PDB file of C-alpha atoms in Angstrom:
ATOM      1  CA  MET A  20      96.382  96.671  70.931  1.00 54.00           C
ATOM      2  CA  LEU A  21      96.568  99.908  69.580  1.00 48.00           C
ATOM      3  CA  SER A  22      96.607 101.776  72.636  1.00 54.00           C
ATOM      4  CA  LEU A  23      99.299  99.525  74.413  1.00 49.00           C
ATOM      5  CA  LEU A  24     101.576 100.971  71.535  1.00 46.00           C
ATOM      6  CA  PHE A  25     100.706 104.246  72.331  1.00 49.00           C
ATOM      7  CA  LEU A  26     101.623 103.970  75.884  1.00 50.00           C
ATOM      8  CA  VAL A  27     105.089 102.156  75.423  1.00 49.00           C
ATOM      9  CA  GLY A  28     105.621 104.654  72.453  1.00 53.00           C
ATOM     10  CA  CYS A  29     105.164 107.834  75.053  1.00 55.00           C
ATOM     11  CA  GLY A  30     107.897 106.152  77.755  1.00 52.00           C
ATOM     12  CA  PHE A  31     104.928 104.704  80.206  1.00 48.00           C
ATOM     13  CA  HIS A  32     105.708 102.550  82.464  1.00 45.00           C
ATOM     14  CA  LEU A  33     104.494 100.406  85.522  1.00 46.00           C
ATOM     15  CA  ARG A  34     105.183 101.939  88.722  1.00 48.00           C
ATOM     16  CA  GLY A  35     107.542  98.865  90.270  1.00 50.00           C
ATOM     17  CA  ASP A  36     109.519  98.798  93.675  1.00 56.00           C
ATOM     18  CA  SER A  37     111.484 101.867  94.277  1.00 67.00           C
ATOM     19  CA  GLU A  38     114.236 101.739  96.594  1.00 81.00           C
ATOM     20  CA  LEU A  39     114.740 103.248  99.750  1.00 89.00           C
ATOM     21  CA  SER A  40     117.653 105.499 101.150  1.00 90.00           C
ATOM     22  CA  PRO A  41     120.465 103.215 102.239  1.00 91.00           C
ATOM     23  CA  LEU A  42     120.195 105.334 105.246  1.00 92.00           C
ATOM     24  CA  LEU A  43     117.608 102.728 106.417  1.00 95.00           C
ATOM     25  CA  ASN A  44     119.345  99.242 105.977  1.00 94.00           C
ATOM     26  CA  GLN A  45     119.205  98.395 109.448  1.00 96.00           C
ATOM     27  CA  THR A  46     116.226 100.277 110.820  1.00 97.00           C
ATOM     28  CA  TYR A  47     114.409 100.133 114.288  1.00 97.00           C
ATOM     29  CA  LEU A  48     110.732 100.709 114.939  1.00 97.00           C
ATOM     30  CA  GLN A  49     109.809 102.510 117.807  1.00 97.00           C
ATOM     31  CA  GLY A  50     106.840 103.384 119.582  1.00 96.00           C
ATOM     32  CA  ILE A  51     104.817 100.487 117.981  1.00 94.00           C
ATOM     33  CA  ALA A  52     103.708  97.015 119.137  1.00 92.00           C
ATOM     34  CA  PRO A  53     105.918  94.660 117.276  1.00 89.00           C
ATOM     35  CA  TYR A  54     103.216  92.199 117.076  1.00 92.00           C
ATOM     36  CA  SER A  55     100.282  94.429 115.847  1.00 93.00           C
ATOM     37  CA  GLN A  56      99.080  94.736 112.453  1.00 92.00           C
ATOM     38  CA  LEU A  57     101.216  97.847 112.112  1.00 94.00           C
ATOM     39  CA  GLY A  58     103.942  96.715 112.897  1.00 95.00           C
ATOM     40  CA  ILE A  59     103.803  93.260 111.110  1.00 96.00           C
ATOM     41  CA  GLY A  60     103.195  95.150 108.423  1.00 96.00           C
ATOM     42  CA  LEU A  61     105.610  97.484 108.390  1.00 97.00           C
ATOM     43  CA  LYS A  62     107.920  94.909 108.934  1.00 97.00           C
ATOM     44  CA  ARG A  63     107.435  93.007 106.103  1.00 97.00           C
ATOM     45  CA  ARG A  64     107.464  95.910 103.380  1.00 97.00           C
ATOM     46  CA  LEU A  65     110.480  97.200 105.234  1.00 97.00           C
ATOM     47  CA  GLU A  66     111.967  93.551 104.503  1.00 96.00           C
ATOM     48  CA  ALA A  67     110.634  93.218 100.936  1.00 96.00           C
ATOM     49  CA  HIS A  68     112.514  96.654 100.195  1.00 95.00           C
ATOM     50  CA  GLY A  69     115.910  94.900 101.714  1.00 94.00           C
ATOM     51  CA  ILE A  70     115.782  96.888 104.825  1.00 96.00           C
ATOM     52  CA  THR A  71     116.870  94.615 107.715  1.00 96.00           C
ATOM     53  CA  VAL A  72     114.627  95.786 111.207  1.00 97.00           C
ATOM     54  CA  THR A  73     116.736  94.817 114.235  1.00 96.00           C
ATOM     55  CA  SER A  74     115.199  94.840 117.755  1.00 94.00           C
ATOM     56  CA  VAL A  75     118.098  96.309 118.796  1.00 94.00           C
ATOM     57  CA  PRO A  76     118.338 100.277 118.666  1.00 94.00           C
ATOM     58  CA  GLU A  77     121.812 100.345 119.118  1.00 94.00           C
ATOM     59  CA  GLU A  78     122.449  98.650 115.929  1.00 95.00           C
ATOM     60  CA  ALA A  79     120.104 101.221 113.785  1.00 96.00           C
ATOM     61  CA  THR A  80     121.586 102.921 111.589  1.00 95.00           C
ATOM     62  CA  ALA A  81     117.938 104.933 111.339  1.00 96.00           C
ATOM     63  CA  LEU A  82     115.170 104.896 114.045  1.00 97.00           C
ATOM     64  CA  LEU A  83     111.671 104.972 112.846  1.00 98.00           C
ATOM     65  CA  SER A  84     109.781 106.550 115.555  1.00 97.00           C
ATOM     66  CA  ILE A  85     105.873 106.404 115.671  1.00 97.00           C
ATOM     67  CA  THR A  86     105.087 109.283 118.012  1.00 97.00           C
ATOM     68  CA  TYR A  87     101.023 109.455 117.656  1.00 97.00           C
ATOM     69  CA  ASN A  88      98.723 106.424 116.193  1.00 96.00           C
ATOM     70  CA  GLN A  89      95.434 106.774 116.823  1.00 96.00           C
ATOM     71  CA  LEU A  90      92.467 104.295 114.760  1.00 92.00           C
ATOM     72  CA  GLN A  91      88.756 105.668 115.915  1.00 92.00           C
ATOM     73  CA  ARG A  92      84.932 105.522 114.609  1.00 88.00           C
ATOM     74  CA  GLN A  93      82.967 108.709 114.561  1.00 85.00           C
ATOM     75  CA  VAL A  94      79.647 108.604 113.838  1.00 84.00           C
ATOM     76  CA  LEU A  95      78.366 110.274 110.543  1.00 80.00           C
ATOM     77  CA  SER A  96      74.999 110.526 110.486  1.00 82.00           C
ATOM     78  CA  VAL A  97      71.692 109.182 112.439  1.00 80.00           C
ATOM     79  CA  GLU A  98      68.196 108.024 111.460  1.00 83.00           C
ATOM     80  CA  SER A  99      65.017 110.511 112.982  1.00 81.00           C
ATOM     81  CA  THR A 100      65.012 107.880 115.456  1.00 83.00           C
ATOM     82  CA  GLY A 101      68.447 107.912 116.933  1.00 79.00           C
ATOM     83  CA  LYS A 102      69.822 105.245 115.409  1.00 83.00           C
ATOM     84  CA  VAL A 103      73.139 105.212 113.895  1.00 78.00           C
ATOM     85  CA  GLN A 104      73.131 105.122 109.641  1.00 76.00           C
ATOM     86  CA  GLU A 105      76.651 105.668 109.035  1.00 85.00           C
ATOM     87  CA  TYR A 106      80.154 105.760 110.370  1.00 83.00           C
ATOM     88  CA  ALA A 107      83.702 106.939 109.622  1.00 86.00           C
ATOM     89  CA  LEU A 108      86.926 105.349 110.597  1.00 90.00           C
ATOM     90  CA  LYS A 109      89.592 108.047 111.249  1.00 95.00           C
ATOM     91  CA  TYR A 110      93.147 106.747 111.387  1.00 96.00           C
ATOM     92  CA  VAL A 111      95.860 109.200 112.561  1.00 97.00           C
ATOM     93  CA  LEU A 112      99.542 108.602 112.337  1.00 97.00           C
ATOM     94  CA  GLN A 113     102.960 110.419 113.170  1.00 98.00           C
ATOM     95  CA  PHE A 114     106.041 109.769 113.146  1.00 98.00           C
ATOM     96  CA  GLN A 115     110.014 110.489 111.905  1.00 97.00           C
ATOM     97  CA  VAL A 116     112.962 109.251 111.435  1.00 97.00           C
ATOM     98  CA  THR A 117     116.538 109.776 112.909  1.00 96.00           C
ATOM     99  CA  ASN A 118     119.764 108.490 112.537  1.00 94.00           C
ATOM    100  CA  SER A 119     122.382 106.604 115.298  1.00 91.00           C
ATOM    101  CA  LYS A 120     123.053 109.881 116.393  1.00 93.00           C
ATOM    102  CA  GLY A 121     119.537 111.508 116.658  1.00 93.00           C
ATOM    103  CA  GLU A 122     119.979 113.746 113.612  1.00 94.00           C
ATOM    104  CA  VAL A 123     116.480 114.054 111.797  1.00 95.00           C
ATOM    105  CA  LEU A 124     116.623 112.536 108.473  1.00 94.00           C
ATOM    106  CA  LEU A 125     112.635 113.266 107.859  1.00 95.00           C
ATOM    107  CA  PRO A 126     110.903 115.223 109.948  1.00 96.00           C
ATOM    108  CA  SER A 127     107.692 114.798 111.717  1.00 97.00           C
ATOM    109  CA  GLN A 128     104.899 113.476 109.289  1.00 96.00           C
ATOM    110  CA  ARG A 129     101.230 113.382 109.925  1.00 98.00           C
ATOM    111  CA  LEU A 130      99.058 110.825 107.632  1.00 97.00           C
ATOM    112  CA  GLU A 131      95.359 110.634 107.832  1.00 97.00           C
ATOM    113  CA  LEU A 132      93.390 108.089 106.297  1.00 95.00           C
ATOM    114  CA  MET A 133      89.485 108.130 106.587  1.00 93.00           C
ATOM    115  CA  ARG A 134      86.675 104.994 105.272  1.00 91.00           C
ATOM    116  CA  GLN A 135      82.967 106.109 105.466  1.00 86.00           C
ATOM    117  CA  TYR A 136      80.737 102.838 106.125  1.00 82.00           C
ATOM    118  CA  LEU A 137      76.924 102.052 106.714  1.00 78.00           C
ATOM    119  CA  PHE A 138      75.404 100.939 109.717  1.00 74.00           C
ATOM    120  CA  ASP A 139      72.738  98.237 109.149  1.00 70.00           C
ATOM    121  CA  GLN A 140      70.986  97.834 112.169  1.00 66.00           C
ATOM    122  CA  SER A 141      69.443  94.357 111.073  1.00 66.00           C
ATOM    123  CA  SER A 142      72.911  92.734 110.162  1.00 65.00           C
ATOM    124  CA  VAL A 143      74.826  94.155 113.313  1.00 58.00           C
ATOM    125  CA  ILE A 144      77.276  91.009 112.591  1.00 61.00           C
ATOM    126  CA  SER A 145      78.163  91.927 109.254  1.00 65.00           C
ATOM    127  CA  ALA A 146      78.523  95.463 110.088  1.00 65.00           C
ATOM    128  CA  GLY A 147      80.898  94.254 112.543  1.00 71.00           C
ATOM    129  CA  GLU A 148      83.173  92.143 109.613  1.00 81.00           C
ATOM    130  CA  GLN A 149      83.021  95.049 107.434  1.00 81.00           C
ATOM    131  CA  GLU A 150      84.478  97.542 110.252  1.00 83.00           C
ATOM    132  CA  LYS A 151      87.261  95.020 110.809  1.00 87.00           C
ATOM    133  CA  LEU A 152      87.901  94.765 107.096  1.00 90.00           C
ATOM    134  CA  LEU A 153      88.570  98.394 106.905  1.00 90.00           C
ATOM    135  CA  ARG A 154      90.479  98.853 109.304  1.00 90.00           C
ATOM    136  CA  GLU A 155      93.010  95.950 108.161  1.00 93.00           C
ATOM    137  CA  THR A 156      92.468  97.905 104.894  1.00 93.00           C
ATOM    138  CA  LEU A 157      93.183 101.267 106.715  1.00 94.00           C
ATOM    139  CA  GLN A 158      96.418  99.531 108.670  1.00 94.00           C
ATOM    140  CA  ASN A 159      97.395  97.914 104.945  1.00 95.00           C
ATOM    141  CA  ASP A 160      96.994 101.899 103.266  1.00 96.00           C
ATOM    142  CA  MET A 161      99.071 103.527 106.310  1.00 97.00           C
ATOM    143  CA  VAL A 162     101.958 101.016 106.237  1.00 97.00           C
ATOM    144  CA  GLN A 163     101.812 102.115 101.937  1.00 96.00           C
ATOM    145  CA  GLN A 164     101.675 106.135 102.847  1.00 97.00           C
ATOM    146  CA  ILE A 165     104.693 105.410 105.368  1.00 97.00           C
ATOM    147  CA  LEU A 166     106.965 104.017 102.852  1.00 96.00           C
ATOM    148  CA  TRP A 167     105.897 106.442  99.896  1.00 95.00           C
ATOM    149  CA  ARG A 168     107.484 109.032 102.483  1.00 95.00           C
ATOM    150  CA  LEU A 169     110.477 107.238 103.507  1.00 96.00           C
ATOM    151  CA  GLU A 170     111.060 107.084  99.652  1.00 93.00           C
ATOM    152  CA  ALA A 171     111.390 111.389  99.900  1.00 87.00           C
ATOM    153  CA  LEU A 172     114.401 109.914 102.030  1.00 87.00           C
ATOM    154  CA  PRO A 173     117.674 111.859  99.965  1.00 77.00           C
ATOM    155  CA  PRO A 174     120.596 109.718  99.420  1.00 75.00           C
ATOM    156  CA  PRO A 175     123.407 109.766 102.421  1.00 70.00           C
ATOM    157  CA  HIS A 176     125.768 112.892 102.094  1.00 65.00           C
ATOM    158  CA  VAL A 177     129.280 111.541 100.487  1.00 55.00           C
ATOM    159  CA  ASP A 178     131.915 114.117 101.466  1.00 53.00           C
ATOM    160  CA  GLU A 179     134.087 115.462  99.047  1.00 51.00           C
ATOM    161  CA  SER A 180     137.776 115.824 100.480  1.00 48.00           C
TER     162      SER A 180
END
């Protein structure tokens, strides 16, 4: 109870959902399959922030372009018998945001995530499930990384004439 009072007294508060720039009000997603896990996750999270994800690029105020999107598995270690002991899943994604005039709102951003896991030859099914779960986790984490980068977009410029 005392620690709670200290936290409240110092001005600490939990991070809530932040607002995204109004420049993103009507966003078109390019370079991503709309029904992929990443596409669905990104659309849902943008809509949760009040952004309309449009399927018509001409209606968009912003174009979020995925220019590189690769998830790969790498061998990290092998046993003396040559059997794989450990894998890593590496997810690399690059994107940029432009407005309807083609002006860059957010320059190209490169994101990399990696997760490691042990591979058990005696339990191939559970290892496959583990990899599937890690892939889903990486996709969800990537959506969050994109949103954090989008939060950095400045508010629209107001002409003071």
